[in-house]
PDB file of C-alpha atoms in Angstrom:
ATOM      1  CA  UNK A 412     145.888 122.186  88.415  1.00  0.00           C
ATOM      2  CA  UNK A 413     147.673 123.457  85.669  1.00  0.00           C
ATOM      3  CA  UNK A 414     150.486 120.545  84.372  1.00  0.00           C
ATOM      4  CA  UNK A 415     152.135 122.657  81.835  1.00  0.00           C
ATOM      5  CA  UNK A 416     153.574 124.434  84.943  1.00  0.00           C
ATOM      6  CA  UNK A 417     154.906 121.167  86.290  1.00  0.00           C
ATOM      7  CA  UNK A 418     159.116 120.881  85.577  1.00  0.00           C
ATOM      8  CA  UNK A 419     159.675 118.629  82.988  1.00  0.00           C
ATOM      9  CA  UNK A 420     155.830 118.028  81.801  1.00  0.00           C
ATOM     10  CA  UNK A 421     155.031 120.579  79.088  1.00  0.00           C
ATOM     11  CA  UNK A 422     152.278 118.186  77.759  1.00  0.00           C
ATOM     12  CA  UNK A 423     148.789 118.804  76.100  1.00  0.00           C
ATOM     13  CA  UNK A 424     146.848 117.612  78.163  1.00  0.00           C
ATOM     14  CA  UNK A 425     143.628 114.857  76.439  1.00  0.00           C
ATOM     15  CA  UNK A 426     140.864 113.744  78.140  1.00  0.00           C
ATOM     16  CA  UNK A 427     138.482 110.423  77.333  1.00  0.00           C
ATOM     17  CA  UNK A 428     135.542 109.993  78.836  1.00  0.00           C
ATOM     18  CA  UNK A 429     133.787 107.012  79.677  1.00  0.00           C
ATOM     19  CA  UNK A 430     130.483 106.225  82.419  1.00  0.00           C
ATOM     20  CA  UNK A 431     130.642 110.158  83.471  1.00  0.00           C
ATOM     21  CA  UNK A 432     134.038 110.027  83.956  1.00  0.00           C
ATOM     22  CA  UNK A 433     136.920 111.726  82.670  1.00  0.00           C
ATOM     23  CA  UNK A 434     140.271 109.718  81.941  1.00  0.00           C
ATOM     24  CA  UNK A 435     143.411 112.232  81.455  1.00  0.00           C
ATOM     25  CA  UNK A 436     146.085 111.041  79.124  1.00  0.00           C
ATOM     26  CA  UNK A 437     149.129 112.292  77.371  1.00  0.00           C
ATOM     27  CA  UNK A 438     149.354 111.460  73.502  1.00  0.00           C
ATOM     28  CA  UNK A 439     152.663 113.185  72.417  1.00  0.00           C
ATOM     29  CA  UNK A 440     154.427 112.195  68.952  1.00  0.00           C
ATOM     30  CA  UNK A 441     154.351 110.314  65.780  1.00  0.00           C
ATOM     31  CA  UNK A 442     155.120 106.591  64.684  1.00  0.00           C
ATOM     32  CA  UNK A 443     154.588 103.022  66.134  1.00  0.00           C
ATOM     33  CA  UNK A 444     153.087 103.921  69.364  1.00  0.00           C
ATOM     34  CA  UNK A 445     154.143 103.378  73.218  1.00  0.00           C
ATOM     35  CA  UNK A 446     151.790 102.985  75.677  1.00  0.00           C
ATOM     36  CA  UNK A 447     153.417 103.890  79.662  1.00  0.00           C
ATOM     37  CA  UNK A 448     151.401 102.515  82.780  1.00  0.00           C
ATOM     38  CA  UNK A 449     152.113 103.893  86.187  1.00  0.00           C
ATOM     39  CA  UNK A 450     151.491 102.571  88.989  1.00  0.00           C
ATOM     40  CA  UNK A 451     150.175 103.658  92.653  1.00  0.00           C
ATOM     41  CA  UNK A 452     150.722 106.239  94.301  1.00  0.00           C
ATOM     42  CA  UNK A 453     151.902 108.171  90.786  1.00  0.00           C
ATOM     43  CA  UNK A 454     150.859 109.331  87.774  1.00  0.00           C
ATOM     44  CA  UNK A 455     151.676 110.115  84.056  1.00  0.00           C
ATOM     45  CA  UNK A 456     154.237 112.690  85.727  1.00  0.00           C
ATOM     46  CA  UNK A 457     155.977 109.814  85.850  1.00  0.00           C
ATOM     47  CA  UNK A 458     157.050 109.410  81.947  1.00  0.00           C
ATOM     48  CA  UNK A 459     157.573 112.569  81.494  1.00  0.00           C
ATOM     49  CA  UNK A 460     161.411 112.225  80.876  1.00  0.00           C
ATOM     50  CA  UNK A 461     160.919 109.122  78.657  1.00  0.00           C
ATOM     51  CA  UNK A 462     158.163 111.026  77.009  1.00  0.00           C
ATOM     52  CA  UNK A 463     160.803 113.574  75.736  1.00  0.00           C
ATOM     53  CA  UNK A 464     162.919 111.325  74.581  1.00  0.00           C
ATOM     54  CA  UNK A 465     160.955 109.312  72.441  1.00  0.00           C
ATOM     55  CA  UNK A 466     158.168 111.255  70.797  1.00  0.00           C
ATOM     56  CA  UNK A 467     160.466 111.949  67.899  1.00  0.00           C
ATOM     57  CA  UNK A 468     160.086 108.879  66.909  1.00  0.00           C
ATOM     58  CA  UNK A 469     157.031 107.485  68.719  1.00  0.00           C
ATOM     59  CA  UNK A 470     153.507 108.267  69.205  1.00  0.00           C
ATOM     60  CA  UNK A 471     153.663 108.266  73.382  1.00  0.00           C
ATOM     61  CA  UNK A 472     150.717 107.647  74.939  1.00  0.00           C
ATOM     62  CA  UNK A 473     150.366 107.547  79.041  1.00  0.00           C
ATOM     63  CA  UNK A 474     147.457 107.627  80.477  1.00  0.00           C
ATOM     64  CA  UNK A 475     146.246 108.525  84.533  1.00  0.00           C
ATOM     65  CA  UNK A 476     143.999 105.529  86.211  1.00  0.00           C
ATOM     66  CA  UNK A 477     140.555 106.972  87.438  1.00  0.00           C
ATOM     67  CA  UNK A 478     141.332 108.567  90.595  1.00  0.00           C
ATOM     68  CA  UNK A 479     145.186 109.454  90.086  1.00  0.00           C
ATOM     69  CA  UNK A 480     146.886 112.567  88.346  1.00  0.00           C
ATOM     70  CA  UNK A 481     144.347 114.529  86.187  1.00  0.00           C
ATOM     71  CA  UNK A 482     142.102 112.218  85.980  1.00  0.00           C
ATOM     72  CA  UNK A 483     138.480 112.633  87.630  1.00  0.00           C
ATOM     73  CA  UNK A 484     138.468 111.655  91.219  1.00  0.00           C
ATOM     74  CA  UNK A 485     135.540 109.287  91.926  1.00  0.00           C
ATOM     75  CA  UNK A 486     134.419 108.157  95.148  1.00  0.00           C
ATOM     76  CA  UNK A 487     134.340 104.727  95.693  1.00  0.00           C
ATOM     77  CA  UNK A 488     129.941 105.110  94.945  1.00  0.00           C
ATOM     78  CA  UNK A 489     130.777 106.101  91.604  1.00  0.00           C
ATOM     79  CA  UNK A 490     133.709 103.989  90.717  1.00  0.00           C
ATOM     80  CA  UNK A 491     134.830 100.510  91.908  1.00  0.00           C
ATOM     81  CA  UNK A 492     138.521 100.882  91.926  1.00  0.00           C
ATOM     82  CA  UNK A 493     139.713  97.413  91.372  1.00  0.00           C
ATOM     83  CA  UNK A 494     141.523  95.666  89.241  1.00  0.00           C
ATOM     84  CA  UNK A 495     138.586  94.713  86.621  1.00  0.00           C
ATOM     85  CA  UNK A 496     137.648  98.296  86.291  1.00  0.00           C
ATOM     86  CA  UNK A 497     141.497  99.116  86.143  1.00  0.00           C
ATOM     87  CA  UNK A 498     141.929  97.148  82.569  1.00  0.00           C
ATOM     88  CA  UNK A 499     138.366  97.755  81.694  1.00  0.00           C
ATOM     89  CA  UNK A 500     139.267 101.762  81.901  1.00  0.00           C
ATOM     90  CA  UNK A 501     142.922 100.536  79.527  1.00  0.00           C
ATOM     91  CA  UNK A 502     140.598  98.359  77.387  1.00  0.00           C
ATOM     92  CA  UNK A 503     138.269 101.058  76.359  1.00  0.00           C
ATOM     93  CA  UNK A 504     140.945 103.925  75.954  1.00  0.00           C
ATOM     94  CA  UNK A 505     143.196 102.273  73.464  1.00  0.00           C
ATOM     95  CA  UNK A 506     139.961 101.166  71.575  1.00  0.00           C
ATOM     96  CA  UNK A 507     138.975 104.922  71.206  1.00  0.00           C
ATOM     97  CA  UNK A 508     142.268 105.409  70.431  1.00  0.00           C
ATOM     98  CA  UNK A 509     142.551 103.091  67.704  1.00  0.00           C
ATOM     99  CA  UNK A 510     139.113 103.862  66.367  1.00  0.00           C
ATOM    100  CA  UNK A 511     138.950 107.275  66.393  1.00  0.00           C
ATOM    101  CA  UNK A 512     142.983 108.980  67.015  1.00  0.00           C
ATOM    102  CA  UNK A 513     144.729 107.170  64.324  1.00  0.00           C
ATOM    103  CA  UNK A 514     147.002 105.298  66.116  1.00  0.00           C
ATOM    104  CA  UNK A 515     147.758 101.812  64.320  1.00  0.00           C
ATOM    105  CA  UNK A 516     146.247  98.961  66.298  1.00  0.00           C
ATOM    106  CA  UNK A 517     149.664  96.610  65.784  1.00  0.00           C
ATOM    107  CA  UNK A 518     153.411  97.197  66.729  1.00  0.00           C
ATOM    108  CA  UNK A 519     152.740  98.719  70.265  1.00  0.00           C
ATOM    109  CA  UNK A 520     155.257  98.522  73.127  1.00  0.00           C
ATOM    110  CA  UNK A 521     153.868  98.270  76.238  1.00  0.00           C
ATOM    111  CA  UNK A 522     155.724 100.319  79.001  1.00  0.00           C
ATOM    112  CA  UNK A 523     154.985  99.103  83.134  1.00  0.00           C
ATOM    113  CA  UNK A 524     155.457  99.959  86.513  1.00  0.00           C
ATOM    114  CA  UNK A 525     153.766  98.903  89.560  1.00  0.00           C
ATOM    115  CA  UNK A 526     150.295  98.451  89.066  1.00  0.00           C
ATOM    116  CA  UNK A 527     150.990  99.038  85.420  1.00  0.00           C
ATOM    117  CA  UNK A 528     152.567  95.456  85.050  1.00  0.00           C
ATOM    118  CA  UNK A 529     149.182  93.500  86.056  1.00  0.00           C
ATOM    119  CA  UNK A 530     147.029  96.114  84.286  1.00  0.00           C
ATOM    120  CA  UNK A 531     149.001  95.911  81.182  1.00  0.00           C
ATOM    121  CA  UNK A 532     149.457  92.252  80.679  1.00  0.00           C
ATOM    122  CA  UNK A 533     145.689  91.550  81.509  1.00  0.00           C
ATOM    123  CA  UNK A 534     145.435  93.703  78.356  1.00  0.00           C
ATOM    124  CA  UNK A 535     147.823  92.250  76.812  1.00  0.00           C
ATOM    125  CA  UNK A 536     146.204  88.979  77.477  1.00  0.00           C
ATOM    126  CA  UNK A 537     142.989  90.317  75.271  1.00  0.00           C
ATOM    127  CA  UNK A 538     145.158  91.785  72.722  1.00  0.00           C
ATOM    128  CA  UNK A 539     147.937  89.662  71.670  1.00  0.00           C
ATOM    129  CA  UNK A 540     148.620  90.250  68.699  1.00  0.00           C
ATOM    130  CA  UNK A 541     148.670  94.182  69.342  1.00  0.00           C
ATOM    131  CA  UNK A 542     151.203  94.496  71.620  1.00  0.00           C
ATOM    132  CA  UNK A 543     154.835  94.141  69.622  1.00  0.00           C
ATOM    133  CA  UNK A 544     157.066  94.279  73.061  1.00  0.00           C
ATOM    134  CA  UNK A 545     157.546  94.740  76.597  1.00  0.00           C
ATOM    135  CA  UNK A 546     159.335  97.427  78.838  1.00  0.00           C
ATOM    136  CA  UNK A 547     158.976  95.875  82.582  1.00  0.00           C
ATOM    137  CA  UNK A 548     160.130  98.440  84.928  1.00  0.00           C
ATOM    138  CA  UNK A 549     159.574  97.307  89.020  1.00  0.00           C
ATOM    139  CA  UNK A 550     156.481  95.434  88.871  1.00  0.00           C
ATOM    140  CA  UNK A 551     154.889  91.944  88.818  1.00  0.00           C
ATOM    141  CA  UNK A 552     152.497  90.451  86.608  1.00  0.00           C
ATOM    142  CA  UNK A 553     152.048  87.259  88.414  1.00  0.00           C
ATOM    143  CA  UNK A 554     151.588  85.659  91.852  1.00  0.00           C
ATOM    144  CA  UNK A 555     154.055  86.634  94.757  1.00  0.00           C
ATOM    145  CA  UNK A 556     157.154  84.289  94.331  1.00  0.00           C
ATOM    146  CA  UNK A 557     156.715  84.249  98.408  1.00  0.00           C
ATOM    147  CA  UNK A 558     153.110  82.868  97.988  1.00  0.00           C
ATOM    148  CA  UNK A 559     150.607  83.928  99.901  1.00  0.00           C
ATOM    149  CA  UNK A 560     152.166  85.806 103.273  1.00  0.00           C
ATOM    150  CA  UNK A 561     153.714  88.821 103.015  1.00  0.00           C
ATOM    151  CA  UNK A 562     157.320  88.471 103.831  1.00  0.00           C
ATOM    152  CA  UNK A 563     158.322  89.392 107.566  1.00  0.00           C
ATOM    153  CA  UNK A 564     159.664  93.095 106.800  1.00  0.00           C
ATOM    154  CA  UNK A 565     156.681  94.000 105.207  1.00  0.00           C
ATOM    155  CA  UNK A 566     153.992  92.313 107.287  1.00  0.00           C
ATOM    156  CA  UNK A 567     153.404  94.592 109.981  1.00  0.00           C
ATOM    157  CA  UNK A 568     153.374  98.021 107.793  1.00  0.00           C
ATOM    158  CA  UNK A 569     150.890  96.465 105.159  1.00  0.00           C
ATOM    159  CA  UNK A 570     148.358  95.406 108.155  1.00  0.00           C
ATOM    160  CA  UNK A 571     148.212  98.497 108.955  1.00  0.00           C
ATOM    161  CA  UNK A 572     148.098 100.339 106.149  1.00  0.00           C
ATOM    162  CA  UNK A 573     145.163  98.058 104.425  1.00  0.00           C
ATOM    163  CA  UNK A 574     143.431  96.787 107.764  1.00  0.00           C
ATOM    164  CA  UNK A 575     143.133  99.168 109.910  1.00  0.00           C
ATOM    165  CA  UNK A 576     141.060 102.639 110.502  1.00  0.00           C
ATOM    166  CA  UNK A 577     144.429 104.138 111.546  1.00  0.00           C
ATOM    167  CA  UNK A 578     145.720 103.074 108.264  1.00  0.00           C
ATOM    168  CA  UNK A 579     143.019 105.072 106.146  1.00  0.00           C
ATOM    169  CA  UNK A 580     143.552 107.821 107.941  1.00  0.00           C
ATOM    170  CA  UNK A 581     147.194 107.815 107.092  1.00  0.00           C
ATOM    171  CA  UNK A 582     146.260 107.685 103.716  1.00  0.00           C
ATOM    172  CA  UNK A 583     142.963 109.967 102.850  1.00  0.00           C
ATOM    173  CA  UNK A 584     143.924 112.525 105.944  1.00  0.00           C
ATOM    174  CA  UNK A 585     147.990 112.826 106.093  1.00  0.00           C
ATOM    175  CA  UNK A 586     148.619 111.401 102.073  1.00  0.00           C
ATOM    176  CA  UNK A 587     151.609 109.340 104.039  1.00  0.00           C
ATOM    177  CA  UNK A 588     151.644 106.619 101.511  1.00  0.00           C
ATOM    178  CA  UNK A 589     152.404 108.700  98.250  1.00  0.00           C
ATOM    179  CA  UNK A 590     155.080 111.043 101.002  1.00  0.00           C
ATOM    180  CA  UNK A 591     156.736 108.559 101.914  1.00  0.00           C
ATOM    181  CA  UNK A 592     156.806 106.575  98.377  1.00  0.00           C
ATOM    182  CA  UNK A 593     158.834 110.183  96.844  1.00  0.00           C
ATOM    183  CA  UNK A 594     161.074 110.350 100.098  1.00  0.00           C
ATOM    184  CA  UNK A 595     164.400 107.761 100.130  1.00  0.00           C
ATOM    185  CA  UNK A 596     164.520 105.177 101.113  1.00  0.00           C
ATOM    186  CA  UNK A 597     161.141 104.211 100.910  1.00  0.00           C
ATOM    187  CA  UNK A 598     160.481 104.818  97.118  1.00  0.00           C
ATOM    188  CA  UNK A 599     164.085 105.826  96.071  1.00  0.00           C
ATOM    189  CA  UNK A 600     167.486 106.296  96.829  1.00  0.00           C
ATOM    190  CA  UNK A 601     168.218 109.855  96.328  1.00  0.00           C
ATOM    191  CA  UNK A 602     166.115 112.583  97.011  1.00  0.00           C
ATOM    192  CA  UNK A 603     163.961 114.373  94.553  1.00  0.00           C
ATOM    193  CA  UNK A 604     164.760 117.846  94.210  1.00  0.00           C
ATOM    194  CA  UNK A 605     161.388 120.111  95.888  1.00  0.00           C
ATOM    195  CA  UNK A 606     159.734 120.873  92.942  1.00  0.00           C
ATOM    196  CA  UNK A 607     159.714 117.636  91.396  1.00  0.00           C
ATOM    197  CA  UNK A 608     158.220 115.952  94.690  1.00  0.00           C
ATOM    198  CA  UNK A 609     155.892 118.410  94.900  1.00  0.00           C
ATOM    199  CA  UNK A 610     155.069 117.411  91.215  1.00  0.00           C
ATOM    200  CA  UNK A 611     154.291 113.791  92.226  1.00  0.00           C
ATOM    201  CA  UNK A 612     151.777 114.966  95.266  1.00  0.00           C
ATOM    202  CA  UNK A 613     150.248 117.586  93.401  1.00  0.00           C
ATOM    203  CA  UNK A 614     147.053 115.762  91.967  1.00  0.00           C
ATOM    204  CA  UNK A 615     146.260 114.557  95.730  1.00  0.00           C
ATOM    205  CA  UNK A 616     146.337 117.778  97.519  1.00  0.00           C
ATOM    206  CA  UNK A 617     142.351 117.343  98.857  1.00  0.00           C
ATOM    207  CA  UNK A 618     141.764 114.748 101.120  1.00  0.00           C
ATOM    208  CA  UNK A 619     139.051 113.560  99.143  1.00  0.00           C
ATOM    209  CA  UNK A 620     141.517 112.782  95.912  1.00  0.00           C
ATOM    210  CA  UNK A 621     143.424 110.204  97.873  1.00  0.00           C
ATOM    211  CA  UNK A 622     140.814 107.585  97.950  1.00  0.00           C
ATOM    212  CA  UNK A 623     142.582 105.736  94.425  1.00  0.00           C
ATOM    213  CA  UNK A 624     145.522 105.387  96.185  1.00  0.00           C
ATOM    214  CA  UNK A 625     144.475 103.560  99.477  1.00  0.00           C
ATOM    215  CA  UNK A 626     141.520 101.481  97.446  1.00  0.00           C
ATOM    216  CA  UNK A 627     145.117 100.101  95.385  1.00  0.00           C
ATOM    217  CA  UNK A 628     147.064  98.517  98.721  1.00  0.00           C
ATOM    218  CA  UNK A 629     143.541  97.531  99.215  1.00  0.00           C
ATOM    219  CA  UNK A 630     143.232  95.422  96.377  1.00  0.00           C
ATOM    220  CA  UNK A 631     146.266  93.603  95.758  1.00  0.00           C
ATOM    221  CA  UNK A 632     146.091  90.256  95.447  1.00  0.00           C
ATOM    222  CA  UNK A 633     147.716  87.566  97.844  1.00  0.00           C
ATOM    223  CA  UNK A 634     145.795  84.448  97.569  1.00  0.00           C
ATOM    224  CA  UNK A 635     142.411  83.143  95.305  1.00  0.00           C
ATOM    225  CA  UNK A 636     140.391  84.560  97.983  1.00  0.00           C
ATOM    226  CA  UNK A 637     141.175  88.140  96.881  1.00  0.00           C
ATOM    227  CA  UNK A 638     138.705  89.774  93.990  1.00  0.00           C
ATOM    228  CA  UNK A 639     141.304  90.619  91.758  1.00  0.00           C
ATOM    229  CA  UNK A 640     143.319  86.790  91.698  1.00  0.00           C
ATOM    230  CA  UNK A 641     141.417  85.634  88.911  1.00  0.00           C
ATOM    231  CA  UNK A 642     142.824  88.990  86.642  1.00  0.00           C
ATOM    232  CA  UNK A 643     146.374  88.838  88.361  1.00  0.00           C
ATOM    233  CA  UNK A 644     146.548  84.857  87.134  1.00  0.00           C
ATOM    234  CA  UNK A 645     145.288  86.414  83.600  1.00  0.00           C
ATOM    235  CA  UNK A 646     148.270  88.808  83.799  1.00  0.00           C
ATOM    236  CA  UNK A 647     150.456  85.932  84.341  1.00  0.00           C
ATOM    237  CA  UNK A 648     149.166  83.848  81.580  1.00  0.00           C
ATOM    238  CA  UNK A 649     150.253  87.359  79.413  1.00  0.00           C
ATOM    239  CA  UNK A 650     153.675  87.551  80.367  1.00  0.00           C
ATOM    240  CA  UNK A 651     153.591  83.234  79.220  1.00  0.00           C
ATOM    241  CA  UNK A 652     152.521  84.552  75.951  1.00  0.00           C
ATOM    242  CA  UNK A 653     154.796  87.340  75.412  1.00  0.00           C
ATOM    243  CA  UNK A 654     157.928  84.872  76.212  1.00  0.00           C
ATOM    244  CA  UNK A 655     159.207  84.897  72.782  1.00  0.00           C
ATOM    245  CA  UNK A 656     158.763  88.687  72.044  1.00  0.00           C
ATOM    246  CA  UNK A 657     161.690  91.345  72.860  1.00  0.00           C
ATOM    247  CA  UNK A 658     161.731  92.658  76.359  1.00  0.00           C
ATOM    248  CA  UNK A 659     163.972  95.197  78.163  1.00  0.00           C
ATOM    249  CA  UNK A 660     163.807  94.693  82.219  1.00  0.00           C
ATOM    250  CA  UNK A 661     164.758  97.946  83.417  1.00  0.00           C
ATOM    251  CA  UNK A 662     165.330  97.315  87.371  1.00  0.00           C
ATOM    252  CA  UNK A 663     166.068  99.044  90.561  1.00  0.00           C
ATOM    253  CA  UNK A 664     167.898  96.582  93.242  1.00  0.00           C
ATOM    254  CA  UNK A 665     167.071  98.845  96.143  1.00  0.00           C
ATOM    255  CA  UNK A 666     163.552  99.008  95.632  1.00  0.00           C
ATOM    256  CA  UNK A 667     161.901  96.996  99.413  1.00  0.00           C
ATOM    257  CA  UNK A 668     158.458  95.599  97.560  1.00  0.00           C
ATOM    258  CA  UNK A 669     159.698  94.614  94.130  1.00  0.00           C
ATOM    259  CA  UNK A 670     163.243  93.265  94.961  1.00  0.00           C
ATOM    260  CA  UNK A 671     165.525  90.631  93.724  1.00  0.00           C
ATOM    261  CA  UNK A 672     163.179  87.285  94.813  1.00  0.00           C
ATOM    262  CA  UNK A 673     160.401  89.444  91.705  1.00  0.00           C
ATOM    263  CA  UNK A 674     163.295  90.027  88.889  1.00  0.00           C
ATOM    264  CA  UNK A 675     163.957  86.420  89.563  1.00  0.00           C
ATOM    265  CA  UNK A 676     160.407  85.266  88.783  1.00  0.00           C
ATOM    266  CA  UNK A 677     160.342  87.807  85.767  1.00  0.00           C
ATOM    267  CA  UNK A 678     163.596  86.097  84.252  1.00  0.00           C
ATOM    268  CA  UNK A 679     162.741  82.981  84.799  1.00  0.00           C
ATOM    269  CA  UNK A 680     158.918  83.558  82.788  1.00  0.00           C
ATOM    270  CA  UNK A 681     160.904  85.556  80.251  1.00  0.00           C
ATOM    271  CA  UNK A 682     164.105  83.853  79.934  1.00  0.00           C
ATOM    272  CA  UNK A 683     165.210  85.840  76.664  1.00  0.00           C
ATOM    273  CA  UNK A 684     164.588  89.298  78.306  1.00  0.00           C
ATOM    274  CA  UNK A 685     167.131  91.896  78.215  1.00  0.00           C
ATOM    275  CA  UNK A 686     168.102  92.821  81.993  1.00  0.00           C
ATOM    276  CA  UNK A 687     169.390  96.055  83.149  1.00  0.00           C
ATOM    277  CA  UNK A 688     169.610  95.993  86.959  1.00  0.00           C
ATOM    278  CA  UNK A 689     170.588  99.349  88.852  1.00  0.00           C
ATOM    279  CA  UNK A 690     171.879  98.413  92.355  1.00  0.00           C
ATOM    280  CA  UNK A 691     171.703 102.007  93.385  1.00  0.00           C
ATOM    281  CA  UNK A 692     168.111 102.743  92.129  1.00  0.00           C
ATOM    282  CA  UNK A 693     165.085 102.167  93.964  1.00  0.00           C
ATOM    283  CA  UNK A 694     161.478 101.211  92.936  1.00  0.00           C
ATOM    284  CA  UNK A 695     161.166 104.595  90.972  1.00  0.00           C
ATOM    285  CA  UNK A 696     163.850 103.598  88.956  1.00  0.00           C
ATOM    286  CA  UNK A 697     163.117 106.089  86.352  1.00  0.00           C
ATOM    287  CA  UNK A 698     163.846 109.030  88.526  1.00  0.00           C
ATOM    288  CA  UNK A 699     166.712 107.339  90.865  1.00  0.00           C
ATOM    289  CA  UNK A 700     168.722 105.771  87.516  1.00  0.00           C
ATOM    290  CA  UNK A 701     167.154 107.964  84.467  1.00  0.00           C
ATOM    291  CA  UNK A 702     170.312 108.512  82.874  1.00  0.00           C
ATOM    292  CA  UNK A 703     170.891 105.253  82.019  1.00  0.00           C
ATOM    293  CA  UNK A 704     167.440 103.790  82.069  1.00  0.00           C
ATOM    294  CA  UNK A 705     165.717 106.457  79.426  1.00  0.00           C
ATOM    295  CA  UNK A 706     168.453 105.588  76.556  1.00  0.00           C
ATOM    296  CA  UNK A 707     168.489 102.174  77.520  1.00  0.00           C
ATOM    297  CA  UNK A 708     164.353 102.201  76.428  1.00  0.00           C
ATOM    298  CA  UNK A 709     165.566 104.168  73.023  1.00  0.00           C
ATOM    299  CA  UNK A 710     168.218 102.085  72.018  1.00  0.00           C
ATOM    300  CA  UNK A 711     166.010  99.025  72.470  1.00  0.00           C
ATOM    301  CA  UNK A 712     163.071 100.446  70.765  1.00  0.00           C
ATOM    302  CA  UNK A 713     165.060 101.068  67.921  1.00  0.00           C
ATOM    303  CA  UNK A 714     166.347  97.506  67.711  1.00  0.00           C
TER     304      UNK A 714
END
């Protein structure tokens, strides 16, 4: 696939490889660097307008997890797609990028969404003293504030989606999960013009490059009986550490997963955060609310 013909990601495309694998990552700019997590079911496409507005003045780097966006597509024999091997991927990419790409290994901001909040602050968690500030866009970092269940509305679509065989073949056959995610009012609030959701699906056109995205819903974690608890209660421990750092909460009201009961729980951890909360925005709040989100993220980088 070629990205540069992608609207709005005219991006160099840089690749890092590690156990056979190759990681794709964008590394656009100059100055103290950003780092931008996605979560699942997108990619680095993701950034792409925040890219452009900040590599003027900052080195942006966002990566795409094993199995998503440009990155090489393992099966699940060649790659464990969990958690562990999530910030074990993040771990050994900013290391190669601090050893050997000249970007400075203090003063970062650390961008999230989705998946990228527990990724990012189980990082974080190992680096402390490299990570300068927090942009938490839609995600959690921390144990459901509705404990172990899954609330009512969401019960019945998530059994079937990780449980079942009818499930997996919604997501490896049809890709339902990431076309529904890019249709309102699923995954936002107004709809993405044709190109731009085509954009999103693009890097899981074969069947056999959607096995990232189910092997995600697969792995979240609900309870200490799940693989990836012990990481998600590391997370949390992060975002305990990072209380009396700057933080933007960039938030979108509509979004069904990450709703008000999660901004809550993020306040209350980071009670000096700086909250903007967009009550027409969805959980892609970047695309539903960009205009005001994007130079929200610029004016509080440069404070």
């Amino acid at each position: 696939m070629d990205a540069s013909r992608l609207p709005g990601y005219p991006f160099a495309s840089r690749w890092f490889v590690r156990n056979g694998l190759r990681q794709h990552y964008v590394d656009e700019g100059t100055g103290a660097p950003v780092l931008m997590l996605h979560g699942n079911p997108s990619w680095s496409y993701l950034w792409r307008r925040l890219i452009t507005a900040l590599r003027g003045e900052h080195r942006c780097l966002a990566p795409d997890h094993i199995g998503m966006g440009l990155s090489d597509k393992p099966g699940e024999d060649r790659y464990a797609h969990t958690l562990a091997s999530r910030v074990a991927d993040l771990d050994a990419l900013t290391a190669h990028l601090v050893e050997h790409e000249g970007v400075p290994d203090r003063g970062w901001t650390l961008v999230m969404h989705d998946w990228g909040g527990p990724i990012g602050m189980a990082w974080a968690a190992r680096h402390p003293g490299r990570v300068a500030r927090l942009v938490v866009l839609n995600t959690a970092a921390f144990p459901s504030p509705y404990g172990e269940r899954v609330r009512p509305a969401l019960r019945l679509p998530f059994w079937l989606l990780r449980e079942t065989a009818a499930g997996e073949r919604l997501f490896l056959r049809h890709h339902a999960f990431a076309r529904l995610a890019t249709l309102p009012p699923f995954g936002l609030r107004r709809p993405l013009p044709r190109d731009v959701r085509a954009a999103f699906l693009a890097p899981g056109r074969d069947p056999g490059h959607r096995v990232a995205v189910r092997r995600f819903v697969t792995d979240i974690p609900l309870s200490p009986a799940d693989r990836a608890w012990p990481l998600l209660v590391r997370a949390a421990e992060g975002v305990r550490a990072f209380a009396d750092r700057p933080v933007l909460i960039g938030w979108g009201l509509r979004d069904p997963v990450f709703d008000r009961a999660m901004l809550r729980e993020w306040r209350r951890r980071l009670p000096h955060a700086t909250v903007r909360a967009y009550p027409d925005a969805g959980h892609y709040v970047l695309e539903d609310a960009h205009e005001r989100l994007v130079p929200e993220i610029a004016a509080f980088l440069r404070r």
